[in-house]
């Protein structure tokens, strides 16, 4: 039985002013899976990622046409709650961006602002549990449990990125969008993040942009190859890497361009 579709995209076009950045993109993103988006710089993969939780709304002059449905409902429907959408579909950025506050307060920030679907952050004990659970899910608790109330900026780069993942998990999302989350990290930290992704996909749907094709091959269940704003090929990872249907995909994966 095929996995349920979490996000469905049809005929998606996007313009930055007069420049078209996405052209008729269509894809079904499966629930509790890892989808990797690959392609050369400027091909549209990060733009597509930001469309899935309407982060592109924050950019002046952006215009979007087409259909993006999350759990069967249009994210562009009149009256759609964008704040709730971004809580359900969280974002982890390329460079770790912890807030200039303690490890604890970084993770607690979202529940304090929004409240948690299962508990209210006004209850300190409940907030402690949210912070501990989120750090544990991000495979960071053992490393920071003795420094929860010390500055997060004192953590290593890899720890900071996992802290940012914990911060997203604390508001109990459903989908994680990750824009090159390991590009600024060393190989050991990168390996820890990749191992973490394998655990997280048991609970979450993950979409990751990566320039590292070896990483895409290691962690993903499906791959989308973007070129000049077009989703050239979208299929299970093994098919894309070992039996691509489009010659442009084959050329990119074999290193003949990009």
PDB file of C-alpha atoms in Angstrom:
ATOM      1  CA  UNK A   1       0.000   0.000   0.000  1.00  0.00           C
ATOM      2  CA  UNK A   2       1.569   3.346  -1.031  1.00  0.00           C
ATOM      3  CA  UNK A   3       2.171   5.920   1.717  1.00  0.00           C
ATOM      4  CA  UNK A   4      -0.375   8.678   2.188  1.00  0.00           C
ATOM      5  CA  UNK A   5       0.243  11.980   0.445  1.00  0.00           C
ATOM      6  CA  UNK A   6       1.065  14.757   2.920  1.00  0.00           C
ATOM      7  CA  UNK A   7       1.567  17.647   0.466  1.00  0.00           C
ATOM      8  CA  UNK A   8       0.293  17.778  -3.101  1.00  0.00           C
ATOM      9  CA  UNK A   9       1.558  20.366  -5.604  1.00  0.00           C
ATOM     10  CA  UNK A  10       0.046  20.959  -9.050  1.00  0.00           C
ATOM     11  CA  UNK A  11       0.948  23.410 -11.833  1.00  0.00           C
ATOM     12  CA  UNK A  12       2.908  25.653  -9.477  1.00  0.00           C
ATOM     13  CA  UNK A  13       4.280  28.844 -11.051  1.00  0.00           C
ATOM     14  CA  UNK A  14       6.140  31.537  -9.115  1.00  0.00           C
ATOM     15  CA  UNK A  15       7.505  34.919 -10.130  1.00  0.00           C
ATOM     16  CA  UNK A  16       9.884  37.301  -8.379  1.00  0.00           C
ATOM     17  CA  UNK A  17       8.610  40.477 -10.000  1.00  0.00           C
ATOM     18  CA  UNK A  18       8.898  39.807 -13.750  1.00  0.00           C
ATOM     19  CA  UNK A  19      11.291  36.864 -13.358  1.00  0.00           C
ATOM     20  CA  UNK A  20       9.690  33.419 -13.356  1.00  0.00           C
ATOM     21  CA  UNK A  21      11.440  31.135 -10.849  1.00  0.00           C
ATOM     22  CA  UNK A  22       9.146  28.076 -10.921  1.00  0.00           C
ATOM     23  CA  UNK A  23       7.370  26.619 -13.947  1.00  0.00           C
ATOM     24  CA  UNK A  24       4.445  24.203 -13.719  1.00  0.00           C
ATOM     25  CA  UNK A  25       5.925  22.222 -10.820  1.00  0.00           C
ATOM     26  CA  UNK A  26       3.950  19.203  -9.681  1.00  0.00           C
ATOM     27  CA  UNK A  27       4.733  16.630  -6.985  1.00  0.00           C
ATOM     28  CA  UNK A  28       3.104  14.489  -4.317  1.00  0.00           C
ATOM     29  CA  UNK A  29       5.162  14.378  -1.125  1.00  0.00           C
ATOM     30  CA  UNK A  30       4.595  11.208   0.867  1.00  0.00           C
ATOM     31  CA  UNK A  31       3.880  11.218   4.581  1.00  0.00           C
ATOM     32  CA  UNK A  32       6.690  10.150   6.937  1.00  0.00           C
ATOM     33  CA  UNK A  33       9.332  10.094   4.256  1.00  0.00           C
ATOM     34  CA  UNK A  34      12.381  12.131   3.279  1.00  0.00           C
ATOM     35  CA  UNK A  35      12.227  13.931  -0.042  1.00  0.00           C
ATOM     36  CA  UNK A  36      15.504  15.448  -1.280  1.00  0.00           C
ATOM     37  CA  UNK A  37      15.541  18.340  -3.757  1.00  0.00           C
ATOM     38  CA  UNK A  38      18.692  18.551  -5.882  1.00  0.00           C
ATOM     39  CA  UNK A  39      19.923  20.707  -8.746  1.00  0.00           C
ATOM     40  CA  UNK A  40      22.429  23.467  -9.518  1.00  0.00           C
ATOM     41  CA  UNK A  41      22.402  26.823  -7.718  1.00  0.00           C
ATOM     42  CA  UNK A  42      19.538  29.070  -8.733  1.00  0.00           C
ATOM     43  CA  UNK A  43      17.428  26.246 -10.155  1.00  0.00           C
ATOM     44  CA  UNK A  44      14.372  26.852  -7.941  1.00  0.00           C
ATOM     45  CA  UNK A  45      14.673  24.161  -5.301  1.00  0.00           C
ATOM     46  CA  UNK A  46      14.869  26.536  -2.297  1.00  0.00           C
ATOM     47  CA  UNK A  47      12.112  28.695  -3.785  1.00  0.00           C
ATOM     48  CA  UNK A  48       9.940  25.592  -4.051  1.00  0.00           C
ATOM     49  CA  UNK A  49      10.755  24.613  -0.463  1.00  0.00           C
ATOM     50  CA  UNK A  50       9.751  28.049   0.859  1.00  0.00           C
ATOM     51  CA  UNK A  51       6.487  27.868  -1.061  1.00  0.00           C
ATOM     52  CA  UNK A  52       5.358  24.855   0.970  1.00  0.00           C
ATOM     53  CA  UNK A  53       4.849  26.949   4.122  1.00  0.00           C
ATOM     54  CA  UNK A  54       4.376  30.302   2.386  1.00  0.00           C
ATOM     55  CA  UNK A  55       7.724  31.722   3.495  1.00  0.00           C
ATOM     56  CA  UNK A  56       7.887  33.378   0.068  1.00  0.00           C
ATOM     57  CA  UNK A  57       5.034  35.633   1.193  1.00  0.00           C
ATOM     58  CA  UNK A  58       7.696  37.577   3.109  1.00  0.00           C
ATOM     59  CA  UNK A  59       9.492  38.542  -0.139  1.00  0.00           C
ATOM     60  CA  UNK A  60       8.226  41.663  -1.894  1.00  0.00           C
ATOM     61  CA  UNK A  61       6.971  41.203  -5.438  1.00  0.00           C
ATOM     62  CA  UNK A  62       6.381  37.450  -5.250  1.00  0.00           C
ATOM     63  CA  UNK A  63       3.400  36.094  -7.188  1.00  0.00           C
ATOM     64  CA  UNK A  64       2.257  32.470  -7.044  1.00  0.00           C
ATOM     65  CA  UNK A  65      -0.191  30.539  -9.202  1.00  0.00           C
ATOM     66  CA  UNK A  66      -1.169  26.882  -8.956  1.00  0.00           C
ATOM     67  CA  UNK A  67      -2.201  24.458  -6.251  1.00  0.00           C
ATOM     68  CA  UNK A  68      -0.433  23.498  -3.021  1.00  0.00           C
ATOM     69  CA  UNK A  69      -2.503  21.314  -0.714  1.00  0.00           C
ATOM     70  CA  UNK A  70      -1.477  20.255   2.784  1.00  0.00           C
ATOM     71  CA  UNK A  71      -3.517  17.296   4.016  1.00  0.00           C
ATOM     72  CA  UNK A  72      -6.073  17.978   1.293  1.00  0.00           C
ATOM     73  CA  UNK A  73      -6.590  21.702   1.961  1.00  0.00           C
ATOM     74  CA  UNK A  74      -5.217  24.571  -0.098  1.00  0.00           C
ATOM     75  CA  UNK A  75      -2.566  26.590   1.750  1.00  0.00           C
ATOM     76  CA  UNK A  76      -3.589  29.596  -0.399  1.00  0.00           C
ATOM     77  CA  UNK A  77      -7.294  29.405   0.446  1.00  0.00           C
ATOM     78  CA  UNK A  78      -8.890  32.719   1.490  1.00  0.00           C
ATOM     79  CA  UNK A  79      -8.628  33.082   5.247  1.00  0.00           C
ATOM     80  CA  UNK A  80      -5.927  30.392   5.562  1.00  0.00           C
ATOM     81  CA  UNK A  81      -4.058  30.771   8.870  1.00  0.00           C
ATOM     82  CA  UNK A  82      -0.445  31.312   7.771  1.00  0.00           C
ATOM     83  CA  UNK A  83       0.894  31.347  11.344  1.00  0.00           C
ATOM     84  CA  UNK A  84      -0.692  27.970  12.028  1.00  0.00           C
ATOM     85  CA  UNK A  85       0.620  26.671   8.677  1.00  0.00           C
ATOM     86  CA  UNK A  86       4.201  27.625   9.591  1.00  0.00           C
ATOM     87  CA  UNK A  87       3.781  25.970  12.961  1.00  0.00           C
ATOM     88  CA  UNK A  88       2.632  22.743  11.303  1.00  0.00           C
ATOM     89  CA  UNK A  89       5.256  23.002   8.537  1.00  0.00           C
ATOM     90  CA  UNK A  90       8.459  24.114  10.252  1.00  0.00           C
ATOM     91  CA  UNK A  91      11.661  25.376   8.624  1.00  0.00           C
ATOM     92  CA  UNK A  92      15.333  24.701   9.418  1.00  0.00           C
ATOM     93  CA  UNK A  93      17.733  27.018   7.593  1.00  0.00           C
ATOM     94  CA  UNK A  94      21.143  26.564   6.029  1.00  0.00           C
ATOM     95  CA  UNK A  95      23.124  28.275   8.784  1.00  0.00           C
ATOM     96  CA  UNK A  96      22.376  27.534  12.450  1.00  0.00           C
ATOM     97  CA  UNK A  97      20.565  30.557  13.869  1.00  0.00           C
ATOM     98  CA  UNK A  98      20.079  30.078  17.625  1.00  0.00           C
ATOM     99  CA  UNK A  99      18.651  33.038  19.495  1.00  0.00           C
ATOM    100  CA  UNK A 100      21.051  34.912  21.830  1.00  0.00           C
ATOM    101  CA  UNK A 101      19.598  33.245  24.900  1.00  0.00           C
ATOM    102  CA  UNK A 102      20.019  30.011  26.808  1.00  0.00           C
ATOM    103  CA  UNK A 103      19.666  26.529  25.321  1.00  0.00           C
ATOM    104  CA  UNK A 104      16.471  26.061  27.349  1.00  0.00           C
ATOM    105  CA  UNK A 105      14.950  29.376  26.277  1.00  0.00           C
ATOM    106  CA  UNK A 106      15.703  28.674  22.608  1.00  0.00           C
ATOM    107  CA  UNK A 107      13.623  25.497  22.700  1.00  0.00           C
ATOM    108  CA  UNK A 108      10.946  26.996  24.947  1.00  0.00           C
ATOM    109  CA  UNK A 109      10.510  30.076  22.759  1.00  0.00           C
ATOM    110  CA  UNK A 110       7.888  28.636  20.405  1.00  0.00           C
ATOM    111  CA  UNK A 111       5.691  26.990  23.066  1.00  0.00           C
ATOM    112  CA  UNK A 112       5.801  30.210  25.102  1.00  0.00           C
ATOM    113  CA  UNK A 113       4.691  32.294  22.130  1.00  0.00           C
ATOM    114  CA  UNK A 114       2.167  29.962  20.534  1.00  0.00           C
ATOM    115  CA  UNK A 115       1.275  27.510  23.235  1.00  0.00           C
ATOM    116  CA  UNK A 116       1.531  23.790  22.529  1.00  0.00           C
ATOM    117  CA  UNK A 117      -1.259  21.729  20.975  1.00  0.00           C
ATOM    118  CA  UNK A 118      -1.104  19.317  23.905  1.00  0.00           C
ATOM    119  CA  UNK A 119      -0.071  21.531  26.825  1.00  0.00           C
ATOM    120  CA  UNK A 120       0.051  25.190  27.772  1.00  0.00           C
ATOM    121  CA  UNK A 121       3.489  26.626  28.319  1.00  0.00           C
ATOM    122  CA  UNK A 122       2.278  28.527  31.388  1.00  0.00           C
ATOM    123  CA  UNK A 123       2.753  25.254  33.239  1.00  0.00           C
ATOM    124  CA  UNK A 124       6.510  25.212  33.949  1.00  0.00           C
ATOM    125  CA  UNK A 125       6.581  21.461  34.431  1.00  0.00           C
ATOM    126  CA  UNK A 126       4.893  20.957  31.075  1.00  0.00           C
ATOM    127  CA  UNK A 127       7.377  23.361  29.470  1.00  0.00           C
ATOM    128  CA  UNK A 128      10.287  21.419  30.999  1.00  0.00           C
ATOM    129  CA  UNK A 129       8.880  18.250  29.450  1.00  0.00           C
ATOM    130  CA  UNK A 130       8.513  19.899  26.024  1.00  0.00           C
ATOM    131  CA  UNK A 131      12.112  21.150  26.124  1.00  0.00           C
ATOM    132  CA  UNK A 132      13.485  17.789  27.240  1.00  0.00           C
ATOM    133  CA  UNK A 133      11.466  15.836  24.677  1.00  0.00           C
ATOM    134  CA  UNK A 134      12.437  18.159  21.830  1.00  0.00           C
ATOM    135  CA  UNK A 135      16.146  18.019  22.691  1.00  0.00           C
ATOM    136  CA  UNK A 136      15.946  14.243  22.957  1.00  0.00           C
ATOM    137  CA  UNK A 137      14.235  13.956  19.559  1.00  0.00           C
ATOM    138  CA  UNK A 138      16.983  16.166  18.131  1.00  0.00           C
ATOM    139  CA  UNK A 139      19.638  13.832  19.613  1.00  0.00           C
ATOM    140  CA  UNK A 140      21.062  16.683  21.670  1.00  0.00           C
ATOM    141  CA  UNK A 141      19.818  16.180  25.228  1.00  0.00           C
ATOM    142  CA  UNK A 142      22.766  14.138  26.480  1.00  0.00           C
ATOM    143  CA  UNK A 143      25.221  16.750  25.209  1.00  0.00           C
ATOM    144  CA  UNK A 144      23.512  19.792  26.730  1.00  0.00           C
ATOM    145  CA  UNK A 145      21.641  18.543  29.802  1.00  0.00           C
ATOM    146  CA  UNK A 146      24.215  20.126  32.121  1.00  0.00           C
ATOM    147  CA  UNK A 147      24.211  23.466  30.313  1.00  0.00           C
ATOM    148  CA  UNK A 148      20.532  24.100  29.605  1.00  0.00           C
ATOM    149  CA  UNK A 149      20.685  27.554  31.136  1.00  0.00           C
ATOM    150  CA  UNK A 150      23.930  28.605  29.478  1.00  0.00           C
ATOM    151  CA  UNK A 151      24.114  30.581  26.206  1.00  0.00           C
ATOM    152  CA  UNK A 152      23.221  28.603  23.117  1.00  0.00           C
ATOM    153  CA  UNK A 153      25.830  30.518  21.135  1.00  0.00           C
ATOM    154  CA  UNK A 154      28.474  28.619  23.098  1.00  0.00           C
ATOM    155  CA  UNK A 155      27.528  25.359  21.377  1.00  0.00           C
ATOM    156  CA  UNK A 156      29.415  23.982  18.379  1.00  0.00           C
ATOM    157  CA  UNK A 157      28.010  24.531  14.887  1.00  0.00           C
ATOM    158  CA  UNK A 158      26.586  21.017  14.691  1.00  0.00           C
ATOM    159  CA  UNK A 159      25.034  21.323  18.144  1.00  0.00           C
ATOM    160  CA  UNK A 160      23.537  24.678  17.204  1.00  0.00           C
ATOM    161  CA  UNK A 161      21.904  23.157  14.123  1.00  0.00           C
ATOM    162  CA  UNK A 162      20.409  20.321  16.169  1.00  0.00           C
ATOM    163  CA  UNK A 163      19.231  22.936  18.671  1.00  0.00           C
ATOM    164  CA  UNK A 164      17.458  24.740  15.821  1.00  0.00           C
ATOM    165  CA  UNK A 165      15.815  21.429  14.887  1.00  0.00           C
ATOM    166  CA  UNK A 166      14.752  20.972  18.529  1.00  0.00           C
ATOM    167  CA  UNK A 167      13.325  24.506  18.492  1.00  0.00           C
ATOM    168  CA  UNK A 168      11.137  23.588  15.506  1.00  0.00           C
ATOM    169  CA  UNK A 169      10.080  20.282  17.076  1.00  0.00           C
ATOM    170  CA  UNK A 170       8.992  22.041  20.284  1.00  0.00           C
ATOM    171  CA  UNK A 171       5.869  23.462  18.642  1.00  0.00           C
ATOM    172  CA  UNK A 172       4.861  19.953  17.522  1.00  0.00           C
ATOM    173  CA  UNK A 173       5.015  20.318  13.719  1.00  0.00           C
ATOM    174  CA  UNK A 174       3.942  17.742  11.186  1.00  0.00           C
ATOM    175  CA  UNK A 175       6.402  18.556   8.388  1.00  0.00           C
ATOM    176  CA  UNK A 176      10.057  19.661   8.515  1.00  0.00           C
ATOM    177  CA  UNK A 177      11.503  21.730   5.670  1.00  0.00           C
ATOM    178  CA  UNK A 178      15.307  21.844   5.671  1.00  0.00           C
ATOM    179  CA  UNK A 179      17.279  24.160   3.388  1.00  0.00           C
ATOM    180  CA  UNK A 180      20.800  22.691   3.130  1.00  0.00           C
ATOM    181  CA  UNK A 181      20.943  22.029   6.890  1.00  0.00           C
ATOM    182  CA  UNK A 182      24.440  20.513   6.821  1.00  0.00           C
ATOM    183  CA  UNK A 183      26.236  22.709   4.266  1.00  0.00           C
ATOM    184  CA  UNK A 184      27.939  24.764   7.007  1.00  0.00           C
ATOM    185  CA  UNK A 185      28.889  21.726   9.110  1.00  0.00           C
ATOM    186  CA  UNK A 186      31.921  19.442   9.359  1.00  0.00           C
ATOM    187  CA  UNK A 187      31.653  15.755   8.295  1.00  0.00           C
ATOM    188  CA  UNK A 188      31.095  14.442  11.830  1.00  0.00           C
ATOM    189  CA  UNK A 189      28.288  16.924  12.528  1.00  0.00           C
ATOM    190  CA  UNK A 190      26.837  16.183   9.094  1.00  0.00           C
ATOM    191  CA  UNK A 191      26.768  12.468   9.897  1.00  0.00           C
ATOM    192  CA  UNK A 192      24.940  13.153  13.167  1.00  0.00           C
ATOM    193  CA  UNK A 193      22.300  15.207  11.356  1.00  0.00           C
ATOM    194  CA  UNK A 194      21.844  12.478   8.731  1.00  0.00           C
ATOM    195  CA  UNK A 195      21.415   9.826  11.429  1.00  0.00           C
ATOM    196  CA  UNK A 196      18.936  12.137  13.139  1.00  0.00           C
ATOM    197  CA  UNK A 197      16.898  12.454   9.936  1.00  0.00           C
ATOM    198  CA  UNK A 198      16.467   8.686   9.805  1.00  0.00           C
ATOM    199  CA  UNK A 199      14.942   8.782  13.287  1.00  0.00           C
ATOM    200  CA  UNK A 200      12.813  11.868  12.658  1.00  0.00           C
ATOM    201  CA  UNK A 201      11.127  10.454   9.557  1.00  0.00           C
ATOM    202  CA  UNK A 202       9.420   7.870  11.781  1.00  0.00           C
ATOM    203  CA  UNK A 203       7.313  10.773  13.116  1.00  0.00           C
ATOM    204  CA  UNK A 204       7.618  13.575  10.554  1.00  0.00           C
ATOM    205  CA  UNK A 205       7.472  14.267   6.839  1.00  0.00           C
ATOM    206  CA  UNK A 206      10.796  15.814   5.773  1.00  0.00           C
ATOM    207  CA  UNK A 207      11.728  17.789   2.653  1.00  0.00           C
ATOM    208  CA  UNK A 208      15.424  18.660   2.352  1.00  0.00           C
ATOM    209  CA  UNK A 209      17.305  20.804  -0.143  1.00  0.00           C
ATOM    210  CA  UNK A 210      20.869  19.587  -0.617  1.00  0.00           C
ATOM    211  CA  UNK A 211      23.761  20.216  -2.994  1.00  0.00           C
ATOM    212  CA  UNK A 212      25.322  16.971  -1.779  1.00  0.00           C
ATOM    213  CA  UNK A 213      24.111  14.189  -4.043  1.00  0.00           C
ATOM    214  CA  UNK A 214      25.758  11.526  -1.868  1.00  0.00           C
ATOM    215  CA  UNK A 215      23.705  12.852   1.023  1.00  0.00           C
ATOM    216  CA  UNK A 216      20.536  12.754  -1.061  1.00  0.00           C
ATOM    217  CA  UNK A 217      21.306   9.146  -1.927  1.00  0.00           C
ATOM    218  CA  UNK A 218      21.943   8.226   1.698  1.00  0.00           C
ATOM    219  CA  UNK A 219      18.976   9.804   3.437  1.00  0.00           C
ATOM    220  CA  UNK A 220      16.093  10.223   0.999  1.00  0.00           C
ATOM    221  CA  UNK A 221      13.211   8.069  -0.124  1.00  0.00           C
ATOM    222  CA  UNK A 222      12.399  10.258  -3.143  1.00  0.00           C
ATOM    223  CA  UNK A 223      14.383  12.814  -5.133  1.00  0.00           C
ATOM    224  CA  UNK A 224      13.276  15.816  -7.146  1.00  0.00           C
ATOM    225  CA  UNK A 225      15.732  17.251  -9.684  1.00  0.00           C
ATOM    226  CA  UNK A 226      15.222  20.942 -10.483  1.00  0.00           C
ATOM    227  CA  UNK A 227      16.667  22.813 -13.458  1.00  0.00           C
ATOM    228  CA  UNK A 228      15.807  26.363 -14.565  1.00  0.00           C
ATOM    229  CA  UNK A 229      12.690  26.414 -12.381  1.00  0.00           C
ATOM    230  CA  UNK A 230      11.364  23.135 -13.748  1.00  0.00           C
ATOM    231  CA  UNK A 231      11.002  19.903 -11.797  1.00  0.00           C
ATOM    232  CA  UNK A 232      12.666  17.737 -14.430  1.00  0.00           C
ATOM    233  CA  UNK A 233      12.338  14.423 -12.620  1.00  0.00           C
ATOM    234  CA  UNK A 234      10.672  13.288  -9.406  1.00  0.00           C
ATOM    235  CA  UNK A 235      10.797   9.622  -8.424  1.00  0.00           C
ATOM    236  CA  UNK A 236      12.037   7.157  -5.788  1.00  0.00           C
ATOM    237  CA  UNK A 237      15.699   7.787  -5.013  1.00  0.00           C
ATOM    238  CA  UNK A 238      17.046   4.583  -6.569  1.00  0.00           C
ATOM    239  CA  UNK A 239      15.212   5.290  -9.827  1.00  0.00           C
ATOM    240  CA  UNK A 240      16.574   8.827 -10.090  1.00  0.00           C
ATOM    241  CA  UNK A 241      20.159   7.800  -9.332  1.00  0.00           C
ATOM    242  CA  UNK A 242      20.356   4.483 -11.176  1.00  0.00           C
ATOM    243  CA  UNK A 243      17.710   4.706 -13.891  1.00  0.00           C
ATOM    244  CA  UNK A 244      16.888   8.366 -14.599  1.00  0.00           C
ATOM    245  CA  UNK A 245      14.291   8.902 -17.288  1.00  0.00           C
ATOM    246  CA  UNK A 246      15.508  12.323 -18.416  1.00  0.00           C
ATOM    247  CA  UNK A 247      18.901  12.863 -20.046  1.00  0.00           C
ATOM    248  CA  UNK A 248      19.324  16.126 -18.115  1.00  0.00           C
ATOM    249  CA  UNK A 249      18.994  14.255 -14.835  1.00  0.00           C
ATOM    250  CA  UNK A 250      21.568  11.711 -15.948  1.00  0.00           C
ATOM    251  CA  UNK A 251      23.950  14.486 -17.026  1.00  0.00           C
ATOM    252  CA  UNK A 252      23.656  16.288 -13.687  1.00  0.00           C
ATOM    253  CA  UNK A 253      24.055  13.169 -11.547  1.00  0.00           C
ATOM    254  CA  UNK A 254      27.057  12.002 -13.570  1.00  0.00           C
ATOM    255  CA  UNK A 255      28.708  15.406 -13.085  1.00  0.00           C
ATOM    256  CA  UNK A 256      28.629  16.513 -16.726  1.00  0.00           C
ATOM    257  CA  UNK A 257      27.143  19.856 -15.665  1.00  0.00           C
ATOM    258  CA  UNK A 258      26.162  21.721 -12.492  1.00  0.00           C
TER     259      UNK A 258
END
